[in-house]
PDB file of C-alpha atoms in Angstrom:
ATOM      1  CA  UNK A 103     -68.801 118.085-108.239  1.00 87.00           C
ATOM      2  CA  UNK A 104     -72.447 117.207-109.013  1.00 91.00           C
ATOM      3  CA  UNK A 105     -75.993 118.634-108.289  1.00 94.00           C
ATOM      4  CA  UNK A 106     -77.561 117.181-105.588  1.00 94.00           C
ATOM      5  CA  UNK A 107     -81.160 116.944-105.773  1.00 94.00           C
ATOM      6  CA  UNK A 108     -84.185 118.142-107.912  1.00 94.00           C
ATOM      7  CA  UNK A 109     -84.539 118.256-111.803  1.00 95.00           C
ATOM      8  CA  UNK A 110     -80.832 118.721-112.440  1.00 95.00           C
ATOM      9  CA  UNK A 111     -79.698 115.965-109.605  1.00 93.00           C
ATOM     10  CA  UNK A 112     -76.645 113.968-110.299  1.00 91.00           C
ATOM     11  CA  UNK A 113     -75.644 116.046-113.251  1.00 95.00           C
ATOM     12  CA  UNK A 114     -71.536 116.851-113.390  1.00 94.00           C
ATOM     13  CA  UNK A 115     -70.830 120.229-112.562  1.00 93.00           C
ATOM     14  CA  UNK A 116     -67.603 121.997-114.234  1.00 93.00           C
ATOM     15  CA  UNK A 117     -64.896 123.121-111.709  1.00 88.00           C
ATOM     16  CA  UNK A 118     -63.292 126.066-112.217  1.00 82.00           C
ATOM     17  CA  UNK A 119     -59.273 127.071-112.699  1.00 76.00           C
ATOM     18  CA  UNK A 120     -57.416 126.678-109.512  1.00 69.00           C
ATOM     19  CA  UNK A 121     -57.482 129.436-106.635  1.00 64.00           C
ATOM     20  CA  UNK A 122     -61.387 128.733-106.078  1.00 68.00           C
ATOM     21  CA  UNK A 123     -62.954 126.974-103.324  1.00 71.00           C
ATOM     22  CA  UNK A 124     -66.168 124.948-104.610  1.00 73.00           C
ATOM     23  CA  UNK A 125     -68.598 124.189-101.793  1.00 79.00           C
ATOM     24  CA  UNK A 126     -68.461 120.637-100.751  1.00 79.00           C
ATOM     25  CA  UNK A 127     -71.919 118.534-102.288  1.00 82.00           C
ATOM     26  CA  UNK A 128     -72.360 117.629 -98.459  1.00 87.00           C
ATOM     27  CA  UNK A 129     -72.176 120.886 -97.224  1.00 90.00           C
ATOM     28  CA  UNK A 130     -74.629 122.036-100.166  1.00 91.00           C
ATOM     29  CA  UNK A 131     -76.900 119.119 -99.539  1.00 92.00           C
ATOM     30  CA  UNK A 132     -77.244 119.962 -95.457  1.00 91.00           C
ATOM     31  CA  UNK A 133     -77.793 123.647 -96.412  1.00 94.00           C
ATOM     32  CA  UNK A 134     -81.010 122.897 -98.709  1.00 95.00           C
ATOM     33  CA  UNK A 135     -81.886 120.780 -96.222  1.00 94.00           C
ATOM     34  CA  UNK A 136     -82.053 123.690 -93.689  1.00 94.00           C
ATOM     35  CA  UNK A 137     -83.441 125.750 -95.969  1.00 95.00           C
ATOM     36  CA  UNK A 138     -86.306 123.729 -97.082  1.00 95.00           C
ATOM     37  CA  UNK A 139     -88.383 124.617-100.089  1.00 96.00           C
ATOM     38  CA  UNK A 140     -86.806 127.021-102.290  1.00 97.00           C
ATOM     39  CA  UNK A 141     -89.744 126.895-105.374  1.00 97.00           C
ATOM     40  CA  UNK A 142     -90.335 130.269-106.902  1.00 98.00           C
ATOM     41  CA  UNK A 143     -87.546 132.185-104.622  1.00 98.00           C
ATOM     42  CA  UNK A 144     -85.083 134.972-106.758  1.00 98.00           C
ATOM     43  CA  UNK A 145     -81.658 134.115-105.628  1.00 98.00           C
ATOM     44  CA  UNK A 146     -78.679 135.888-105.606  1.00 98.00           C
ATOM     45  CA  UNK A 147     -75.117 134.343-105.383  1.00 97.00           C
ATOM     46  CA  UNK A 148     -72.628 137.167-104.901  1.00 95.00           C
ATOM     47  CA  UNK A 149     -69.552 135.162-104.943  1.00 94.00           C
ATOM     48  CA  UNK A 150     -70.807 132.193-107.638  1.00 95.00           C
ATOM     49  CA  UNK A 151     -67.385 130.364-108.860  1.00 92.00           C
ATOM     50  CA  UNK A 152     -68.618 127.537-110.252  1.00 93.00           C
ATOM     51  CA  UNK A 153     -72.188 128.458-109.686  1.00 95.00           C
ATOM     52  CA  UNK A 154     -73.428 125.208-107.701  1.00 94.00           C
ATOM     53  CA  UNK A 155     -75.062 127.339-104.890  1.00 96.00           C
ATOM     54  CA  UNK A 156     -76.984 128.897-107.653  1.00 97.00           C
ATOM     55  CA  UNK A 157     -77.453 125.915-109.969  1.00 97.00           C
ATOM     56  CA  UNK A 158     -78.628 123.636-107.076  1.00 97.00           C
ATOM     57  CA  UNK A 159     -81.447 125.920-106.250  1.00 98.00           C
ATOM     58  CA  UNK A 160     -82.185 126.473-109.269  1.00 98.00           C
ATOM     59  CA  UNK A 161     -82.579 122.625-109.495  1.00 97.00           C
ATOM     60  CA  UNK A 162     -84.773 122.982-106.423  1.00 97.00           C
ATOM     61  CA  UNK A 163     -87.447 125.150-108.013  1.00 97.00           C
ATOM     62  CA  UNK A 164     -86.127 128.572-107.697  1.00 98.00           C
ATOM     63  CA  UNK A 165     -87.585 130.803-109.944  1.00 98.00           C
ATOM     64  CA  UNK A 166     -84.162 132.756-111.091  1.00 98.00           C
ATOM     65  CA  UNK A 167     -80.954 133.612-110.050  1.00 98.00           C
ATOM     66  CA  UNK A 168     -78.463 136.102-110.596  1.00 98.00           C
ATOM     67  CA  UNK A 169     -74.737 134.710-110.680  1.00 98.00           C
ATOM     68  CA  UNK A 170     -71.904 137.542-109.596  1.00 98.00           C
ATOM     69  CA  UNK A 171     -68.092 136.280-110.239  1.00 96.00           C
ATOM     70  CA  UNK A 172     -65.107 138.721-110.349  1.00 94.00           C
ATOM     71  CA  UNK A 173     -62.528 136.857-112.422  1.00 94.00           C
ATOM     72  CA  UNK A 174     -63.897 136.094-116.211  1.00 95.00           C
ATOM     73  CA  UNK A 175     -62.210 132.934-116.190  1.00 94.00           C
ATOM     74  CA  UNK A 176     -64.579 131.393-113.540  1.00 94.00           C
ATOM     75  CA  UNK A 177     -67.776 133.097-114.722  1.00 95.00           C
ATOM     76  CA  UNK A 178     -67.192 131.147-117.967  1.00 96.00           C
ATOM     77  CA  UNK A 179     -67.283 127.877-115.868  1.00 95.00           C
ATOM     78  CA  UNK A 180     -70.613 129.149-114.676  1.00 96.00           C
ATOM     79  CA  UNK A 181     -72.113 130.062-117.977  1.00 97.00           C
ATOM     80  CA  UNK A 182     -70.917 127.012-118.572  1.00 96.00           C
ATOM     81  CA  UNK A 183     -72.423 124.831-116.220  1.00 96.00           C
ATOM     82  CA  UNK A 184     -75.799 127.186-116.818  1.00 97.00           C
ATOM     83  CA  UNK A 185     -75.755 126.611-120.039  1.00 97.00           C
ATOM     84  CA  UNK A 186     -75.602 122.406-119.682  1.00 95.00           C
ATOM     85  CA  UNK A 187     -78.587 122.494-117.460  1.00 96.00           C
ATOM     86  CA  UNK A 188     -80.487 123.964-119.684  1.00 94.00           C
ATOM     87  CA  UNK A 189     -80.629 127.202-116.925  1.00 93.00           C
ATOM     88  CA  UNK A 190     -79.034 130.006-119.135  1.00 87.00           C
ATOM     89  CA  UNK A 191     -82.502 131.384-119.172  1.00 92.00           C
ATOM     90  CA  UNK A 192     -83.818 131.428-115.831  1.00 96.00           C
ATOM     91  CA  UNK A 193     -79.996 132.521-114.910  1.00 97.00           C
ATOM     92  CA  UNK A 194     -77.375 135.780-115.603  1.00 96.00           C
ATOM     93  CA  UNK A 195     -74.211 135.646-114.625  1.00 97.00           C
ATOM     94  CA  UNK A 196     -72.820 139.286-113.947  1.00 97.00           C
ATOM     95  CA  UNK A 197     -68.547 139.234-114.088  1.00 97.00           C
ATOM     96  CA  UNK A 198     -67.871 141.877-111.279  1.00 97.00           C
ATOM     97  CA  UNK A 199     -66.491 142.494-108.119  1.00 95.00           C
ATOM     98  CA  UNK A 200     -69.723 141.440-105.443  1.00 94.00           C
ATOM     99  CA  UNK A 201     -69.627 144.774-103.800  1.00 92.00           C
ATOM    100  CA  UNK A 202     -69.712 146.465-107.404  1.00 94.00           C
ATOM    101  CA  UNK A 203     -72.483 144.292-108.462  1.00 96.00           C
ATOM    102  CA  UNK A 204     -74.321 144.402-105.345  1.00 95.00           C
ATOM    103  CA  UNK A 205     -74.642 147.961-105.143  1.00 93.00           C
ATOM    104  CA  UNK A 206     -75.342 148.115-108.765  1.00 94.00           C
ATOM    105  CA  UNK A 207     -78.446 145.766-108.342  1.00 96.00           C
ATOM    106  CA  UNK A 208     -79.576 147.411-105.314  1.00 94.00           C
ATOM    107  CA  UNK A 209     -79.625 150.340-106.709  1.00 93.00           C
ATOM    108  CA  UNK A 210     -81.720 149.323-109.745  1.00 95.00           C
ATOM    109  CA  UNK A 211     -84.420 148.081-107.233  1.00 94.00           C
ATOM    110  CA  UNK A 212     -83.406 144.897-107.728  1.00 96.00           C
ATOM    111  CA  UNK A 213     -84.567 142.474-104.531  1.00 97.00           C
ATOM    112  CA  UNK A 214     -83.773 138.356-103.760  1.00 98.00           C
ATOM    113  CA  UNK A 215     -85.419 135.760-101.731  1.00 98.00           C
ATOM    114  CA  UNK A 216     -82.347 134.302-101.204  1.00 98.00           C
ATOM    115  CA  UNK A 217     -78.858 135.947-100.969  1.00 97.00           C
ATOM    116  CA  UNK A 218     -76.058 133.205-100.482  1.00 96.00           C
ATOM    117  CA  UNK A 219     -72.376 134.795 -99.748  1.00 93.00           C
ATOM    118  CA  UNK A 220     -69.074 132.038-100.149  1.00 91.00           C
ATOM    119  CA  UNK A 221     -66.598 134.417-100.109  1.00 89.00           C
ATOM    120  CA  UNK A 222     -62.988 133.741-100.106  1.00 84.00           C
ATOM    121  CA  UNK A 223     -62.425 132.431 -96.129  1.00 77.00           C
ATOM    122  CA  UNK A 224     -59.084 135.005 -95.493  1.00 81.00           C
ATOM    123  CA  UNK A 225     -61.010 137.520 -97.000  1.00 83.00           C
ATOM    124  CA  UNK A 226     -64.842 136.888 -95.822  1.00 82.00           C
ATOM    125  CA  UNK A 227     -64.663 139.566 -92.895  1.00 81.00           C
ATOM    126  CA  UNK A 228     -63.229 142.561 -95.533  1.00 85.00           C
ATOM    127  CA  UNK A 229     -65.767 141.497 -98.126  1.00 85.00           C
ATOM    128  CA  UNK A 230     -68.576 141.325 -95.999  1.00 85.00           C
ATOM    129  CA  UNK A 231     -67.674 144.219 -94.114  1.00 83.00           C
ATOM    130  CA  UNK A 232     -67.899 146.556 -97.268  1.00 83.00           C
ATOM    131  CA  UNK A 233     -71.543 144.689 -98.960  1.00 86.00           C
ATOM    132  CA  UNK A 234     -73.310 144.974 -95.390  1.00 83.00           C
ATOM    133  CA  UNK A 235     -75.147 148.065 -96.011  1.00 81.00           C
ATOM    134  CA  UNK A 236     -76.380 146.511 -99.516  1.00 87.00           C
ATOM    135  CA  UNK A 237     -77.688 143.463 -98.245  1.00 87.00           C
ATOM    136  CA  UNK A 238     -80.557 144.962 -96.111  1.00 83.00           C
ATOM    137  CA  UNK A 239     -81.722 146.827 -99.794  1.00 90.00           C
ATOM    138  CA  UNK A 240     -81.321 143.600-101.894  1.00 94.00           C
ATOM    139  CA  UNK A 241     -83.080 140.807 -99.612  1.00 95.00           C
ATOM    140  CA  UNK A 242     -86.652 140.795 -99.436  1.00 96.00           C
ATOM    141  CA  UNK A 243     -87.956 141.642 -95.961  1.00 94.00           C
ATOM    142  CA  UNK A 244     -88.074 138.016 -94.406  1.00 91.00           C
ATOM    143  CA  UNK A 245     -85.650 136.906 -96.778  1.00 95.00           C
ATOM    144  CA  UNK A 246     -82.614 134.585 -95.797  1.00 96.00           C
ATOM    145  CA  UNK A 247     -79.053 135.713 -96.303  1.00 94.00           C
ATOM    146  CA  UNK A 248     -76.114 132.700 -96.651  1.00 95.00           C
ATOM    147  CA  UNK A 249     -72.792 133.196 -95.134  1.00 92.00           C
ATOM    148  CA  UNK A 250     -70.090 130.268 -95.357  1.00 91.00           C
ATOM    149  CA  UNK A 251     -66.865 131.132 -94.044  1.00 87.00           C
ATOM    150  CA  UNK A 252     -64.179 129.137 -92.330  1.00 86.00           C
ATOM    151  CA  UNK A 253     -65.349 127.828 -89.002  1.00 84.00           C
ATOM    152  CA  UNK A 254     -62.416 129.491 -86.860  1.00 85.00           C
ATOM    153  CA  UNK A 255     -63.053 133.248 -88.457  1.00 79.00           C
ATOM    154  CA  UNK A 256     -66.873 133.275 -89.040  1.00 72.00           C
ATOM    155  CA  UNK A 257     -68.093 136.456 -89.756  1.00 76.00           C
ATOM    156  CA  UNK A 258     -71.546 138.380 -88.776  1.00 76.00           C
ATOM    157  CA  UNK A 259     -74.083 140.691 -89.934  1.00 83.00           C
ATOM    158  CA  UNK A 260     -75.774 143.008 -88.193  1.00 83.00           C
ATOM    159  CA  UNK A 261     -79.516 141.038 -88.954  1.00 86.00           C
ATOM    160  CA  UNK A 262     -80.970 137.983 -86.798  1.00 88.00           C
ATOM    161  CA  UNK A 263     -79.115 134.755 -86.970  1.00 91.00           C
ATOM    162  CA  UNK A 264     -81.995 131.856 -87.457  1.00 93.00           C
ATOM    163  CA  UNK A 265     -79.415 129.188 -87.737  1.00 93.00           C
ATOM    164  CA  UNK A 266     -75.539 128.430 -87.519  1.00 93.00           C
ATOM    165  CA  UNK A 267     -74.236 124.764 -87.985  1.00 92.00           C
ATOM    166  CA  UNK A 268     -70.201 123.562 -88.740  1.00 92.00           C
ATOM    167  CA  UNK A 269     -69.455 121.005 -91.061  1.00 89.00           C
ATOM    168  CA  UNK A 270     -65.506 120.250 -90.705  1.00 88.00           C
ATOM    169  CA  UNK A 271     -63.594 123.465 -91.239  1.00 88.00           C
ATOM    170  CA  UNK A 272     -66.889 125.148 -92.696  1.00 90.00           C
ATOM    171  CA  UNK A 273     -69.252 127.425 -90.982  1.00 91.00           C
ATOM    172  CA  UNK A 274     -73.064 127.878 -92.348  1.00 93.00           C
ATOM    173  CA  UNK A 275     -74.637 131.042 -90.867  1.00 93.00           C
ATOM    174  CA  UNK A 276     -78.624 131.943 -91.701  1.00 94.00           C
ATOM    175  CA  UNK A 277     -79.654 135.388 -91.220  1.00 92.00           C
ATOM    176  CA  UNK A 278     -83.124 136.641 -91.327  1.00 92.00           C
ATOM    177  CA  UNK A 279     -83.495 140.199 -93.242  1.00 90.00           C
ATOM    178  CA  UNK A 280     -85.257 142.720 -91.130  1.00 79.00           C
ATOM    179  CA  UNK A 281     -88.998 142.622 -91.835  1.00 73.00           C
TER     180      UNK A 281
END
């Protein structure tokens, strides 16, 4: 697993323990391509692993990024992998479950550009399901919100969908916040 593209590109990424699903570098590269310019955006990546999402737009230009991970073990990987891109500083990785974490940022005031969502795939509709009504508080109005979930069980959100594109057995979904 490697960055992609921008100040960090082609720089090894750590994988974490087993029982995580990394997103693939192709699928990563197509969605930054979709996305386009990401310079100066606040991301959040509620379900971070390894932290690529994070790390490659943080690469891009993003301005900082908040990192959430439930099981320590992997959010080491990601402080990790912050820490060898020289990102630590820019970055914060928060070791919590995303709905925990989500509420607790929303309800500090806390808002993102860019919200990106990899949940586990059996799980995605549950999980999503219970941070819906946080999302609308934490992205920006006009901000974009990331789903990837397995192509044959893609789940919604109640916001416009601005793009949707499979790549093998993964599903990309872009949702506009409300305005």
């Amino acid at each position: 697993m490697r960055v992609i593209a921008g100040r960090y590109g082609g720089r090894k990424l750590k994988s974490p323990p087993r029982g995580t699903r990394p997103t693939a570098d192709r699928v990563r590269e197509a969605l930054f391509s979709t996305l386009g310019p990401v310079e100066g955006l606040q991301v959040l990546d509620l379900f971070a692993g390894s932290g690529a999402l994070a790390i490659e737009a943080l690469s891009r230009g993003a301005a900082g990024a908040v990192l959430v991970e439930h099981d320590r073990r992997v959010a080491r990987v990601a402080e990790a992998n912050l820490d060898s891109m020289g990102a630590a500083g820019v970055a914060q990785v928060l070791c919590a479950p995303a709905r925990t974490a989500a509420h607790r940022l929303a309800g500090e005031g806390r808002q993102f550009d860019l919200v990106l969502l990899d949940p586990p795939y059996a799980e995605a509709p549950e999980l999503l399901a219970g941070l819906a009504p946080a999302l609308g508080e934490l992205a920006v109005p006009g901000g974009r919100i990331v789903v990837e979930s397995d192509r044959r069980d893609a789940p919604g959100l109640d916001l416009p969908m601005v793009h949707e594109r499979r790549y093998g057995d993964t599903t990309i979904r872009i949702f506009s916040a409300r305005e």
